[in-house]
Amino acid sequence: MKQFLVFVRKEFYHVLRDKKTLLILFGMPVVQILLFGFALTNEVKDSPIIVVDYARDVASQSIITRLGASQYFKLKRNVLSQKEIIESFRDGKIKAAVVFPDHFNEDLEHMNKAQIQILTDASDPNTATLVNNYVSAIVRDYQSDRTELMAVPYQIVPEVRMLYNPQLLGAPNFVPGVMALVLMLVCVMMTAISIVKEKEMGTMEVLLVSPFQPFLVILSKAIPYIALSLVNLGAILLLSAFLLELPVKGNLLLLIGESTLFIICCLSLGILISIKARSQQVAMMISLVGMFLPTVLFSGYMFPIENMPLPLQIISNIVPSKWYYIIVKSIMIKGVGFMYLWKETLILIGITTVFLLVSLKSFKIRLE
């Protein structure tokens, strides 16, 4: 028994001295609780909406006040034209618009019935449905409070319009997300093993003694994968159009150009991983785990980024798939042009440039 206790104590010492084991034992549960408890939720909070108040009366202002006081919404400016509403949706800055028609309060008092229009961005059908339910619930609460003392109850009829995806199909939501996920994983994994494979096979010496500049060596590694990834992109778009009945509403050339930029960004990241990794297994593990989780968690296609704590929202900005997901959804579903996507494009160009510069600086022309 004494020997057994000695062995148990030895194992305790072994575990407590191993920092990696302690990190897995205690760090992983804490991170998972924080992520799944606070960040990974399908609830919608602080969702940006605009109010179009043509009535400007007591009833409309009372409902607007309730919308503003709700934790679910963040009221943007009050617009008055249909063009401004459409522009706001195309910019992707709002999730919904609530429109009060003229004489809203007069209709309630004299006819005991009035209409209100709720417009939602159904390119994300889950969020659109939740936002519509939240707005309708607030309107029903106001209606209930106002009709408590009335003999004839008031009736406010919400007219709901789901923009871009009126049938609330699932394909418009998951196809852009799956495109970002597939291209990110395939491109990064394909290139992640390219240079480290040369090291393991012992053929890196041939490359190092060649007259090629480091930039040309890296470029020669990337070009075949760019071509193969574009073929992959074409297959995804064809399946989307003919199998899932989700054609590209916007400019196809713009979508291919933006996708090419994203592919180059992913290949640059894969090359950087390949330069830093010491074996193919390590490179595969980094590219698989390191790219899959950030793309699923921080691209915004499974979990609303607006609901996440501020530090995670900041981290999501350095994930390239987040910006590509916004671009693909805007072109394929909303049919918008480059003038609405220049900011996301510049961010992708910046991230790609950083990856390329770091890869060039890290590429060693001498064997260790």
PDB file of N, CA and C in Angstrom, residues 140-183:
ATOM      1  N   ARG A 140     -47.259  44.013 -29.493  1.00  0.00           N
ATOM      2  CA  ARG A 140     -48.392  43.384 -28.798  1.00  0.00           C
ATOM      3  C   ARG A 140     -48.500  43.862 -27.351  1.00  0.00           C
ATOM      4  N   ASP A 141     -47.356  44.062 -26.683  1.00  0.00           N
ATOM      5  CA  ASP A 141     -47.379  44.578 -25.310  1.00  0.00           C
ATOM      6  C   ASP A 141     -48.012  45.964 -25.268  1.00  0.00           C
ATOM      7  N   TYR A 142     -47.610  46.824 -26.228  1.00  0.00           N
ATOM      8  CA  TYR A 142     -48.192  48.177 -26.276  1.00  0.00           C
ATOM      9  C   TYR A 142     -49.694  48.093 -26.527  1.00  0.00           C
ATOM     10  N   GLN A 143     -50.088  47.229 -27.451  1.00  0.00           N
ATOM     11  CA  GLN A 143     -51.498  47.061 -27.776  1.00  0.00           C
ATOM     12  C   GLN A 143     -52.274  46.577 -26.569  1.00  0.00           C
ATOM     13  N   SER A 144     -51.694  45.639 -25.830  1.00  0.00           N
ATOM     14  CA  SER A 144     -52.368  45.102 -24.649  1.00  0.00           C
ATOM     15  C   SER A 144     -52.528  46.160 -23.568  1.00  0.00           C
ATOM     16  N   ASP A 145     -51.458  46.950 -23.323  1.00  0.00           N
ATOM     17  CA  ASP A 145     -51.532  48.010 -22.306  1.00  0.00           C
ATOM     18  C   ASP A 145     -52.570  49.058 -22.666  1.00  0.00           C
ATOM     19  N   ARG A 146     -52.683  49.378 -23.933  1.00  0.00           N
ATOM     20  CA  ARG A 146     -53.587  50.454 -24.341  1.00  0.00           C
ATOM     21  C   ARG A 146     -55.046  50.015 -24.343  1.00  0.00           C
ATOM     22  N   THR A 147     -55.301  48.755 -24.537  1.00  0.00           N
ATOM     23  CA  THR A 147     -56.693  48.290 -24.633  1.00  0.00           C
ATOM     24  C   THR A 147     -57.250  47.751 -23.327  1.00  0.00           C
ATOM     25  N   GLU A 148     -56.498  47.872 -22.234  1.00  0.00           N
ATOM     26  CA  GLU A 148     -56.990  47.338 -20.953  1.00  0.00           C
ATOM     27  C   GLU A 148     -58.276  48.008 -20.515  1.00  0.00           C
ATOM     28  N   LEU A 149     -58.366  49.333 -20.721  1.00  0.00           N
ATOM     29  CA  LEU A 149     -59.522  50.088 -20.239  1.00  0.00           C
ATOM     30  C   LEU A 149     -60.544  50.376 -21.332  1.00  0.00           C
ATOM     31  N   MET A 150     -60.330  49.815 -22.504  1.00  0.00           N
ATOM     32  CA  MET A 150     -61.240  50.108 -23.613  1.00  0.00           C
ATOM     33  C   MET A 150     -62.273  48.998 -23.771  1.00  0.00           C
ATOM     34  N   ALA A 151     -63.503  49.397 -24.158  1.00  0.00           N
ATOM     35  CA  ALA A 151     -64.543  48.403 -24.409  1.00  0.00           C
ATOM     36  C   ALA A 151     -64.256  47.619 -25.673  1.00  0.00           C
ATOM     37  N   VAL A 152     -63.792  48.353 -26.707  1.00  0.00           N
ATOM     38  CA  VAL A 152     -63.445  47.696 -27.966  1.00  0.00           C
ATOM     39  C   VAL A 152     -61.917  47.673 -28.085  1.00  0.00           C
ATOM     40  N   PRO A 153     -61.297  46.531 -28.161  1.00  0.00           N
ATOM     41  CA  PRO A 153     -59.814  46.474 -28.152  1.00  0.00           C
ATOM     42  C   PRO A 153     -59.217  47.047 -29.427  1.00  0.00           C
ATOM     43  N   TYR A 154     -58.074  47.703 -29.252  1.00  0.00           N
ATOM     44  CA  TYR A 154     -57.310  48.173 -30.414  1.00  0.00           C
ATOM     45  C   TYR A 154     -56.638  46.982 -31.092  1.00  0.00           C
ATOM     46  N   GLN A 155     -56.376  47.143 -32.368  1.00  0.00           N
ATOM     47  CA  GLN A 155     -55.707  46.072 -33.107  1.00  0.00           C
ATOM     48  C   GLN A 155     -54.618  46.687 -33.998  1.00  0.00           C
ATOM     49  N   ILE A 156     -53.382  46.330 -33.708  1.00  0.00           N
ATOM     50  CA  ILE A 156     -52.253  46.771 -34.544  1.00  0.00           C
ATOM     51  C   ILE A 156     -51.795  45.567 -35.353  1.00  0.00           C
ATOM     52  N   VAL A 157     -51.872  45.687 -36.672  1.00  0.00           N
ATOM     53  CA  VAL A 157     -51.565  44.553 -37.551  1.00  0.00           C
ATOM     54  C   VAL A 157     -50.167  44.732 -38.138  1.00  0.00           C
ATOM     55  N   PRO A 158     -49.198  43.921 -37.730  1.00  0.00           N
ATOM     56  CA  PRO A 158     -47.845  44.035 -38.336  1.00  0.00           C
ATOM     57  C   PRO A 158     -47.837  43.435 -39.743  1.00  0.00           C
ATOM     58  N   GLU A 159     -47.329  44.197 -40.683  1.00  0.00           N
ATOM     59  CA  GLU A 159     -47.121  43.690 -42.043  1.00  0.00           C
ATOM     60  C   GLU A 159     -45.631  43.361 -42.182  1.00  0.00           C
ATOM     61  N   VAL A 160     -45.309  42.090 -42.249  1.00  0.00           N
ATOM     62  CA  VAL A 160     -43.907  41.646 -42.205  1.00  0.00           C
ATOM     63  C   VAL A 160     -43.404  41.368 -43.613  1.00  0.00           C
ATOM     64  N   ARG A 161     -42.213  41.897 -43.919  1.00  0.00           N
ATOM     65  CA  ARG A 161     -41.556  41.600 -45.204  1.00  0.00           C
ATOM     66  C   ARG A 161     -40.136  41.118 -44.925  1.00  0.00           C
ATOM     67  N   MET A 162     -39.822  39.936 -45.428  1.00  0.00           N
ATOM     68  CA  MET A 162     -38.482  39.374 -45.290  1.00  0.00           C
ATOM     69  C   MET A 162     -37.705  39.680 -46.568  1.00  0.00           C
ATOM     70  N   LEU A 163     -36.834  40.656 -46.496  1.00  0.00           N
ATOM     71  CA  LEU A 163     -36.085  41.061 -47.687  1.00  0.00           C
ATOM     72  C   LEU A 163     -35.031  40.018 -48.056  1.00  0.00           C
ATOM     73  N   TYR A 164     -34.805  39.871 -49.370  1.00  0.00           N
ATOM     74  CA  TYR A 164     -33.751  39.024 -49.966  1.00  0.00           C
ATOM     75  C   TYR A 164     -34.025  37.522 -49.839  1.00  0.00           C
ATOM     76  N   ASN A 165     -34.858  37.117 -48.890  1.00  0.00           N
ATOM     77  CA  ASN A 165     -35.121  35.686 -48.713  1.00  0.00           C
ATOM     78  C   ASN A 165     -36.524  35.520 -48.138  1.00  0.00           C
ATOM     79  N   PRO A 166     -37.553  35.870 -48.916  1.00  0.00           N
ATOM     80  CA  PRO A 166     -38.918  35.890 -48.362  1.00  0.00           C
ATOM     81  C   PRO A 166     -39.405  34.535 -47.898  1.00  0.00           C
ATOM     82  N   GLN A 167     -38.875  33.449 -48.461  1.00  0.00           N
ATOM     83  CA  GLN A 167     -39.323  32.117 -48.049  1.00  0.00           C
ATOM     84  C   GLN A 167     -38.516  31.562 -46.877  1.00  0.00           C
ATOM     85  N   LEU A 168     -37.559  32.345 -46.392  1.00  0.00           N
ATOM     86  CA  LEU A 168     -36.711  31.948 -45.259  1.00  0.00           C
ATOM     87  C   LEU A 168     -36.039  30.596 -45.498  1.00  0.00           C
ATOM     88  N   LEU A 169     -35.500  30.438 -46.702  1.00  0.00           N
ATOM     89  CA  LEU A 169     -34.794  29.200 -47.036  1.00  0.00           C
ATOM     90  C   LEU A 169     -33.471  29.142 -46.283  1.00  0.00           C
ATOM     91  N   GLY A 170     -32.993  27.944 -46.038  1.00  0.00           N
ATOM     92  CA  GLY A 170     -31.736  27.798 -45.305  1.00  0.00           C
ATOM     93  C   GLY A 170     -30.512  27.987 -46.177  1.00  0.00           C
ATOM     94  N   ALA A 171     -30.631  27.687 -47.472  1.00  0.00           N
ATOM     95  CA  ALA A 171     -29.468  27.760 -48.355  1.00  0.00           C
ATOM     96  C   ALA A 171     -28.825  29.146 -48.409  1.00  0.00           C
ATOM     97  N   PRO A 172     -29.612  30.245 -48.494  1.00  0.00           N
ATOM     98  CA  PRO A 172     -28.958  31.566 -48.525  1.00  0.00           C
ATOM     99  C   PRO A 172     -28.115  31.866 -47.301  1.00  0.00           C
ATOM    100  N   ASN A 173     -28.377  31.170 -46.204  1.00  0.00           N
ATOM    101  CA  ASN A 173     -27.581  31.404 -44.997  1.00  0.00           C
ATOM    102  C   ASN A 173     -26.325  30.547 -44.978  1.00  0.00           C
ATOM    103  N   PHE A 174     -26.461  29.238 -45.253  1.00  0.00           N
ATOM    104  CA  PHE A 174     -25.307  28.374 -45.036  1.00  0.00           C
ATOM    105  C   PHE A 174     -24.375  28.274 -46.236  1.00  0.00           C
ATOM    106  N   VAL A 175     -24.859  28.551 -47.465  1.00  0.00           N
ATOM    107  CA  VAL A 175     -23.960  28.453 -48.624  1.00  0.00           C
ATOM    108  C   VAL A 175     -22.790  29.440 -48.532  1.00  0.00           C
ATOM    109  N   PRO A 176     -23.020  30.752 -48.259  1.00  0.00           N
ATOM    110  CA  PRO A 176     -21.855  31.649 -48.100  1.00  0.00           C
ATOM    111  C   PRO A 176     -20.934  31.213 -46.957  1.00  0.00           C
ATOM    112  N   GLY A 177     -21.519  30.729 -45.858  1.00  0.00           N
ATOM    113  CA  GLY A 177     -20.693  30.285 -44.740  1.00  0.00           C
ATOM    114  C   GLY A 177     -19.876  29.064 -45.086  1.00  0.00           C
ATOM    115  N   VAL A 178     -20.504  28.110 -45.789  1.00  0.00           N
ATOM    116  CA  VAL A 178     -19.781  26.902 -46.170  1.00  0.00           C
ATOM    117  C   VAL A 178     -18.691  27.234 -47.196  1.00  0.00           C
ATOM    118  N   MET A 179     -18.961  28.187 -48.081  1.00  0.00           N
ATOM    119  CA  MET A 179     -17.919  28.600 -49.034  1.00  0.00           C
ATOM    120  C   MET A 179     -16.690  29.126 -48.304  1.00  0.00           C
ATOM    121  N   ALA A 180     -16.935  29.989 -47.309  1.00  0.00           N
ATOM    122  CA  ALA A 180     -15.808  30.539 -46.536  1.00  0.00           C
ATOM    123  C   ALA A 180     -15.072  29.430 -45.795  1.00  0.00           C
ATOM    124  N   LEU A 181     -15.829  28.499 -45.214  1.00  0.00           N
ATOM    125  CA  LEU A 181     -15.210  27.415 -44.437  1.00  0.00           C
ATOM    126  C   LEU A 181     -14.408  26.474 -45.335  1.00  0.00           C
ATOM    127  N   VAL A 182     -15.004  26.066 -46.458  1.00  0.00           N
ATOM    128  CA  VAL A 182     -14.334  25.107 -47.343  1.00  0.00           C
ATOM    129  C   VAL A 182     -13.078  25.714 -47.962  1.00  0.00           C
ATOM    130  N   LEU A 183     -13.199  26.923 -48.491  1.00  0.00           N
ATOM    131  CA  LEU A 183     -12.028  27.539 -49.122  1.00  0.00           C
ATOM    132  C   LEU A 183     -10.914  27.787 -48.111  1.00  0.00           C
TER     133      LEU A 183
END
